[in-house]
Coordinates of C-alpha atoms and ligand atoms in Angstrom, one line a residue:
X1 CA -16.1 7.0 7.2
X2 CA -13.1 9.3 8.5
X3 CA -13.1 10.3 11.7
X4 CA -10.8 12.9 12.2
X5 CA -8.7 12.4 15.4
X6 CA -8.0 16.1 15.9
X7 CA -9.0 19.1 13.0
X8 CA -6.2 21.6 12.4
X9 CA -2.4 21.3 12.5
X10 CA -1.3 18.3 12.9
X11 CA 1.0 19.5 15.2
X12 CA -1.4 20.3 18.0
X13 CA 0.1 19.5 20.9
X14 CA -2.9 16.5 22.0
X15 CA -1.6 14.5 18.5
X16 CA 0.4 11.5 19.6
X17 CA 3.6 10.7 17.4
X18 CA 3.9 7.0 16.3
X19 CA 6.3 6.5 19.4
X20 CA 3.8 6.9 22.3
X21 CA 1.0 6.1 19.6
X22 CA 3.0 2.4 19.4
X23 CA 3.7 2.6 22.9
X24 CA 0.1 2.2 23.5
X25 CA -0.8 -0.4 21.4
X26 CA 1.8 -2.8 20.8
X27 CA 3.9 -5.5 21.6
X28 CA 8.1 -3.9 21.9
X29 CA 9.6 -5.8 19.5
X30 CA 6.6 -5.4 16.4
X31 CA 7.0 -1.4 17.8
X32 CA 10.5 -1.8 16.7
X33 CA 10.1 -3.7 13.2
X34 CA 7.2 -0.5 12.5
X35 CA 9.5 1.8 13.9
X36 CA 12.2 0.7 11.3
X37 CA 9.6 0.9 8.3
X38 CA 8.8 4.7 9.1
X39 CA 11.8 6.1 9.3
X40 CA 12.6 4.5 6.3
X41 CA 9.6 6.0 4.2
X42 CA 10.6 9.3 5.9
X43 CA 14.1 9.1 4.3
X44 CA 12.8 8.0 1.3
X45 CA 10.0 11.2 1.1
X46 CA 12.7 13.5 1.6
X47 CA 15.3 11.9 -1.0
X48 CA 12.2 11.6 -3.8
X49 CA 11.5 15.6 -3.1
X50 CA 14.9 16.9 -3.3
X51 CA 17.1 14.2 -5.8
X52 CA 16.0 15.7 -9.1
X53 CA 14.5 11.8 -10.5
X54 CA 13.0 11.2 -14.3
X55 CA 12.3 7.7 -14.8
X56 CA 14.8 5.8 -13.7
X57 CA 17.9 7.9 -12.5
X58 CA 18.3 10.6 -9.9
X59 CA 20.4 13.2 -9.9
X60 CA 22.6 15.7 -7.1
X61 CA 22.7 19.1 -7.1
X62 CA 26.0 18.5 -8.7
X63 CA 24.7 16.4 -11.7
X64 CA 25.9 13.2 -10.7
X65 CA 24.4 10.7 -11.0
X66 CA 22.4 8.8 -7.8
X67 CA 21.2 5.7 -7.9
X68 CA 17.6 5.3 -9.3
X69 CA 15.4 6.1 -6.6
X70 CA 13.5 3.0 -6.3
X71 CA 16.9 0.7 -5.6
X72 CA 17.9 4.1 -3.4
X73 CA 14.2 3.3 -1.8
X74 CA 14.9 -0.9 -1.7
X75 CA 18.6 -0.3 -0.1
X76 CA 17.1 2.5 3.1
X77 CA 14.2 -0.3 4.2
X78 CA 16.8 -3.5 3.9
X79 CA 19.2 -1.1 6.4
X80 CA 16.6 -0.1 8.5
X81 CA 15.1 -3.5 9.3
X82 CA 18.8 -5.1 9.5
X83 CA 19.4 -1.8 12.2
X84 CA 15.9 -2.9 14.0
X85 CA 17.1 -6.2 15.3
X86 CA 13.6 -7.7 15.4
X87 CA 13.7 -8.6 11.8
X88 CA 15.0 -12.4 10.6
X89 CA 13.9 -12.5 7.1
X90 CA 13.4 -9.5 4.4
X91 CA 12.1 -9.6 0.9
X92 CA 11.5 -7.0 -1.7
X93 CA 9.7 -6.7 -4.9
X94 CA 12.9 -5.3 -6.8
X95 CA 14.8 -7.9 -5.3
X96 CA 12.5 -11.2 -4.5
X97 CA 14.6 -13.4 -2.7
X98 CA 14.1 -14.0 1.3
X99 CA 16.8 -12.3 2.9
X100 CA 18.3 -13.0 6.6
X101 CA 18.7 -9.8 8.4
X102 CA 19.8 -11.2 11.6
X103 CA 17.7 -9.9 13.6
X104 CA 14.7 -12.4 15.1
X105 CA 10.9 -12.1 15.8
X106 CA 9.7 -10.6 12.8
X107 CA 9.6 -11.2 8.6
X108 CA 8.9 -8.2 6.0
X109 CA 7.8 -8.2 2.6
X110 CA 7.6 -4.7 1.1
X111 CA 7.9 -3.1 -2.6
X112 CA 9.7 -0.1 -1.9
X113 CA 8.6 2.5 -4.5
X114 CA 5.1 1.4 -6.2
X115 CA 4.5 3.2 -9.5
X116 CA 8.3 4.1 -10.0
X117 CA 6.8 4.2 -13.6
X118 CA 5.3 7.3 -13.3
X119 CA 7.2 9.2 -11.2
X120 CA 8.4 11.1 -13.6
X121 CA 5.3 12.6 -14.4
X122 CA 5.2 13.6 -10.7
X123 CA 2.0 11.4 -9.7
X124 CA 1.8 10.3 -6.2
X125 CA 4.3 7.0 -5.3
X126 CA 4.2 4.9 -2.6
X127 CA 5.7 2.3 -0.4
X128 CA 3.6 -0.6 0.9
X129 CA 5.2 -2.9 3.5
X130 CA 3.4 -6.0 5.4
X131 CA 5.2 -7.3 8.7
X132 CA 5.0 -11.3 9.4
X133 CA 5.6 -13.2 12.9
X134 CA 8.4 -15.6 12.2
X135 CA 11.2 -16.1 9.8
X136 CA 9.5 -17.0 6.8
X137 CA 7.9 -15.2 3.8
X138 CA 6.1 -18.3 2.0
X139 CA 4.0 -20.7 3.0
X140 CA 1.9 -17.7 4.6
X141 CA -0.7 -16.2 4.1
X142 CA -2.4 -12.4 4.9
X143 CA -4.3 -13.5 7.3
X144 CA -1.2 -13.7 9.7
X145 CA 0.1 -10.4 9.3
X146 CA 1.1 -8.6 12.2
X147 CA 0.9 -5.3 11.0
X148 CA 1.1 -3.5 7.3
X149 CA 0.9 -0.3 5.4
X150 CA 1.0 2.0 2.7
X151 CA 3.4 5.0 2.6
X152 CA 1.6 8.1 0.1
X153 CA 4.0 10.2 -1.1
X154 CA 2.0 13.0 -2.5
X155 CA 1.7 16.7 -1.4
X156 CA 2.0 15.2 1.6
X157 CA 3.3 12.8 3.0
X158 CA 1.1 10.0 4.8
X159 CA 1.3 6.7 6.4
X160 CA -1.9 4.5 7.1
X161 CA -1.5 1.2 8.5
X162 CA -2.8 -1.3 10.7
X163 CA -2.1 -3.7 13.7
X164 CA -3.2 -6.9 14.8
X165 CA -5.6 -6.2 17.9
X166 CA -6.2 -2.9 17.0
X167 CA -9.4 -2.0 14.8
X168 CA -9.2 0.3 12.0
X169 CA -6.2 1.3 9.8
X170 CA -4.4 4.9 11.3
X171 CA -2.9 7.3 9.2
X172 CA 0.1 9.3 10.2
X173 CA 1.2 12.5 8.5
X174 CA 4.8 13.5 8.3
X175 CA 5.2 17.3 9.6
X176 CA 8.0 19.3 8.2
X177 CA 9.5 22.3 8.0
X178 CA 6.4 24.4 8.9
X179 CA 5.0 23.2 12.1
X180 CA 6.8 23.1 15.5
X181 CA 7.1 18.9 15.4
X182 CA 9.3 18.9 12.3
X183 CA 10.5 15.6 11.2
X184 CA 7.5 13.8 13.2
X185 CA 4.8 11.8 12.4
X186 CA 1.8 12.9 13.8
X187 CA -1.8 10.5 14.4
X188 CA -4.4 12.5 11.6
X189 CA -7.0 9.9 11.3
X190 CA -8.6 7.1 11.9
X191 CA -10.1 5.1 9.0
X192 CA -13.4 2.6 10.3
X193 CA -15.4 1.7 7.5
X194 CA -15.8 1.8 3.4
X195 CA -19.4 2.5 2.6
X196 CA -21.8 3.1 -0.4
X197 CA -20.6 5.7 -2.5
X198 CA -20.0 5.8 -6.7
X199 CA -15.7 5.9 -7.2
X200 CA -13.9 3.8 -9.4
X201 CA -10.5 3.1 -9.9
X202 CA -10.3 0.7 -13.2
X203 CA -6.7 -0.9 -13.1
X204 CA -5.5 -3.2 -16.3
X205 CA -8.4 -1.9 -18.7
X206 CA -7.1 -4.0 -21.4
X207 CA -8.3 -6.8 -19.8
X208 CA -11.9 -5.8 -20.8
X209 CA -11.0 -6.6 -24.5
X210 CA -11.0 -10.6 -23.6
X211 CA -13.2 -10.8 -19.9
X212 CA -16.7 -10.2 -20.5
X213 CA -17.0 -9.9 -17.0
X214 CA -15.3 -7.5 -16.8
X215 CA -16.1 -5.6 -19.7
X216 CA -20.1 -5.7 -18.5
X217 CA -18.4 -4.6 -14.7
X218 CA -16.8 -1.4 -16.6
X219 CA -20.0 -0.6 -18.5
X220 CA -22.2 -0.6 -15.6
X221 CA -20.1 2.4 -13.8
X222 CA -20.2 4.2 -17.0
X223 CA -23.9 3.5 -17.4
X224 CA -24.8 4.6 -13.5
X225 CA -22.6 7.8 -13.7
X226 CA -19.1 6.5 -11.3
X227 CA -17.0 9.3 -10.9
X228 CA -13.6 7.8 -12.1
X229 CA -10.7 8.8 -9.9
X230 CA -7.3 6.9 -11.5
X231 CA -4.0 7.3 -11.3
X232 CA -2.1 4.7 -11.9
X233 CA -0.1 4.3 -8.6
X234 CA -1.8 1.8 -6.6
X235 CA -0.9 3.1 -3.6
X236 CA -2.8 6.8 -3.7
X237 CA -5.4 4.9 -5.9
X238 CA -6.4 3.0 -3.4
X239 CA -5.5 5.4 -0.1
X240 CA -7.9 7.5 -1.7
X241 CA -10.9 4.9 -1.1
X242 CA -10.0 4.9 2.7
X243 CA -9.9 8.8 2.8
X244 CA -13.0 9.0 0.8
X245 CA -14.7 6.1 2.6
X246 CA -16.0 4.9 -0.5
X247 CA -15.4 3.4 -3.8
X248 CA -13.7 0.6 -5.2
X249 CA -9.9 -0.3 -7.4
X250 CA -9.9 -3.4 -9.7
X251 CA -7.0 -4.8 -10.8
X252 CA -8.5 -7.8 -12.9
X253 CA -6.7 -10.1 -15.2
X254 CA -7.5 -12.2 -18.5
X255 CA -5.9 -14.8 -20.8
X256 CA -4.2 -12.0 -23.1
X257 CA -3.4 -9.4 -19.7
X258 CA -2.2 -11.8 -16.9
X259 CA -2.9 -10.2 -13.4
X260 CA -0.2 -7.6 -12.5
X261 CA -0.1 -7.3 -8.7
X262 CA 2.2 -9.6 -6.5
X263 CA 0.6 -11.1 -3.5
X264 CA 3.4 -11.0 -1.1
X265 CA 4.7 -7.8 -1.8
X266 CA 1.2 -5.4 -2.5
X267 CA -2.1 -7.6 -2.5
X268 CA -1.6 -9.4 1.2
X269 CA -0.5 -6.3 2.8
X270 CA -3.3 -3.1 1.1
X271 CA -5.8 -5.9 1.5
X272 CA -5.3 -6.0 5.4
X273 CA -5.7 -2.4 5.7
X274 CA -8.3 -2.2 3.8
X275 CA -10.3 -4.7 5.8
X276 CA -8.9 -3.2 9.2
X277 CA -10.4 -0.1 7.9
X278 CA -14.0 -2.0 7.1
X279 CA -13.7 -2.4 3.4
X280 CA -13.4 -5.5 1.7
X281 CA -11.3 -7.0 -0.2
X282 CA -11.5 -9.6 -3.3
X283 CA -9.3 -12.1 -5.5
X284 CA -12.6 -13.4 -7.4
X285 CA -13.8 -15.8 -4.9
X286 CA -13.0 -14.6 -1.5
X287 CA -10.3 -11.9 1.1
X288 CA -7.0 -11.6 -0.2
X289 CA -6.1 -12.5 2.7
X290 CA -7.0 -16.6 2.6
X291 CA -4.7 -16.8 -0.7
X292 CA -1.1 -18.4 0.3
X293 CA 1.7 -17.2 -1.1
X294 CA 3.8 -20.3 -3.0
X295 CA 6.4 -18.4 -4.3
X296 CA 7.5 -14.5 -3.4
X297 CA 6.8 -13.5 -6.9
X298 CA 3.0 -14.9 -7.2
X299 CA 0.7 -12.5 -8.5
X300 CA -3.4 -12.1 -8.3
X301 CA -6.2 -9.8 -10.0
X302 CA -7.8 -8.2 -7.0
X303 CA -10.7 -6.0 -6.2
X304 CA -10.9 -3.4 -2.6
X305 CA -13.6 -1.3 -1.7
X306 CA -16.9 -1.5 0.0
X307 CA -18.4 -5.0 0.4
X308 CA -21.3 -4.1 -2.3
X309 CA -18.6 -2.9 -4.7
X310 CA -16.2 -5.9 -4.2
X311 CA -19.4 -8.4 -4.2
X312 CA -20.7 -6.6 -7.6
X313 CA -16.8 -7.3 -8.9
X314 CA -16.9 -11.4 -7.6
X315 CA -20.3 -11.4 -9.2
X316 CA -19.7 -10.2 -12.7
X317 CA -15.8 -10.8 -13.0
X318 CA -15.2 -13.6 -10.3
X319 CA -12.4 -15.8 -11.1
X320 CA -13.6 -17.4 -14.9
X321 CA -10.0 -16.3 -15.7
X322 CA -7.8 -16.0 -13.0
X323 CA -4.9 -18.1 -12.6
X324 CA -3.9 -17.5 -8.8
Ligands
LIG1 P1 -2.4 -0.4 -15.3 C1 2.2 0.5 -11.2 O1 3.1 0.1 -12.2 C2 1.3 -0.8 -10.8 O2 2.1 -1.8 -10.4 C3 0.4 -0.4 -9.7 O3 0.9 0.6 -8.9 C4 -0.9 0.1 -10.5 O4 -2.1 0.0 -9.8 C5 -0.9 -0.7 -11.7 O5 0.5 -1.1 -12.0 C6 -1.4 0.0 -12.9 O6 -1.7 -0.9 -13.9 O7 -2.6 -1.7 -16.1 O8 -3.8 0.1 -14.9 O9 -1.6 0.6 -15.8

């Protein structure tokens, strides 16, 4: 269910900004690490709506050549969390090594453009980022985040994220040029619970050709008339079940397509929101969030959505072949 925290602009005056919103609910220095990891998604929403990007280059308005945007993305979040000073260790997707940022109280995992693949064809991209205490990014699992998120960068641009000892996950919507609180982001909504409700996001389908599980899993939302909402961006693919309050997205693997998501950098962190916002999440056998992560590139077939969805998925597909 979404409740909306105030209908109409979401510059109304009574909207708090992530400053006081923080202020309010968190500890100073994991204020500072989430601090760093918006106003990196906000320089990376306005560089992906004005550098002119096909797949993998960008481009000035003088034709030269920019750096792709996803290693543009990857180099603004390693300078913001070195700037916030809370941060020890950094890792990212594009680059998966644990890096020391000199700062101390805080470790970050984040792929910093999800679905770079397709952002030529102008579908929604993302950033997801999940904040650890401490100076290491293995040997951990999800269930000690701190804090994660997902940054949508579609029409507009959103960020819904969660905090520990805070319930729910809270999305915050960058305002731009047309509202008095340009450049801010502004509290929209508050996300508390994934219920019944027939949406399906089918990730990997050619797994069905050699998991009977999951084959019989896809057939069944055909059969009982699932409205199929996909993309191909994991990121709006699954914001969309939080908005929605419904649904479910299944990424599941078998023995001829291996399981495509990384733990550290995208499974760990979107499963935490998505249980802070009263959904459920699924590697086969169990929350995301008990898997550890060995290595910074392990990766895990995954189910999120309502607990009935994501109990039909251990049911049918469970983890017969999953290698995490
Ligand atoms: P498939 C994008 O490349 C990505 O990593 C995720 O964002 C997305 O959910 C998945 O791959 C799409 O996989 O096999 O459905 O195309």
């Amino acid at each position: 269910r979404m409740q909306a925290d105030m209908p109409g602009l979401a510059s109304a005056p009574g909207q708090p900004t992530i400053e006081s919103w923080l202020l309010d609910n968190s500890e100073k220095k994991l204020s500072k690490a989430v601090l760093g990891l918006f106003s990196a998604c906000k320089e990376i929403a306005y560089k992906i709506r004005t550098a002119s990007c096909d797949k993998m280059a960008c481009f000035n308005e003088f034709g030269d050549e920019q750096l792709a945007i996803d290693i543009l993305a990857n180099n603004v979040l390693f300078q913001n969390l070195k700037d916030s000073g809370v941060v020890a260790t950094a890792s990212s997707e594009e680059t998966p090594t644990e890096d020391p940022m000199g700062g101390e109280g805080y470790s970050v995992a984040f792929d910093p453009l999800d679905g770079s693949s397709i952002i030529d064809t102008n579908f929604a991209v993302g950033t997801i980022f999940g904040v650890w205490p401490g100076s290491r990014l293995t040997g951990i699992t999800g269930r000690e985040l701190a804090a994660s998120g997902i940054a949508v960068y579609g029409p507009r641009t959103t960020i819904t994220f969660a905090i520990d000892g805070v319930e729910g996950a809270h999305e915050f919507l960058l305002v731009d040029d047309f509202t008095a609180r340009h450049g801010q982001w502004i509290k929209t909504n508050t996300f508390t619970s994934i219920g019944e409700g027939k949406l399906y996001a089918p990730g990997n389908l050619r797994a069905t050709n050699d998991n009977p599980g999951y084959d019989a899993l896809h057939k069944y939302w055909l059969q009982n008339k699932y409205q199929l909402r996909y993309t191909g961006g994991m990121v709006p693919d699954v914001n969309q079940i939080m908005v929605k309050g419904k649904g479910v997205f299944v990424n599941p693997e078998s023995p001829s397509a291996k399981a495509k998501l990384r733990l550290l950098y995208e499974v760990a962190p979107i499963g935490y929101v998505i249980e802070k916002a009263g959904g459920a999440s699924s590697y086969g056998a169990g929350s995301v969030l008990d898997l550890k992560v060995y290595k910074t590139e392990d990766r895990t077939q995954v189910a999120y959505g309502s607990k009935d969805e994501v109990k039909r998925f251990e049911e049918m597909v469970g983890t017969k072949f999953a290698t995490a």
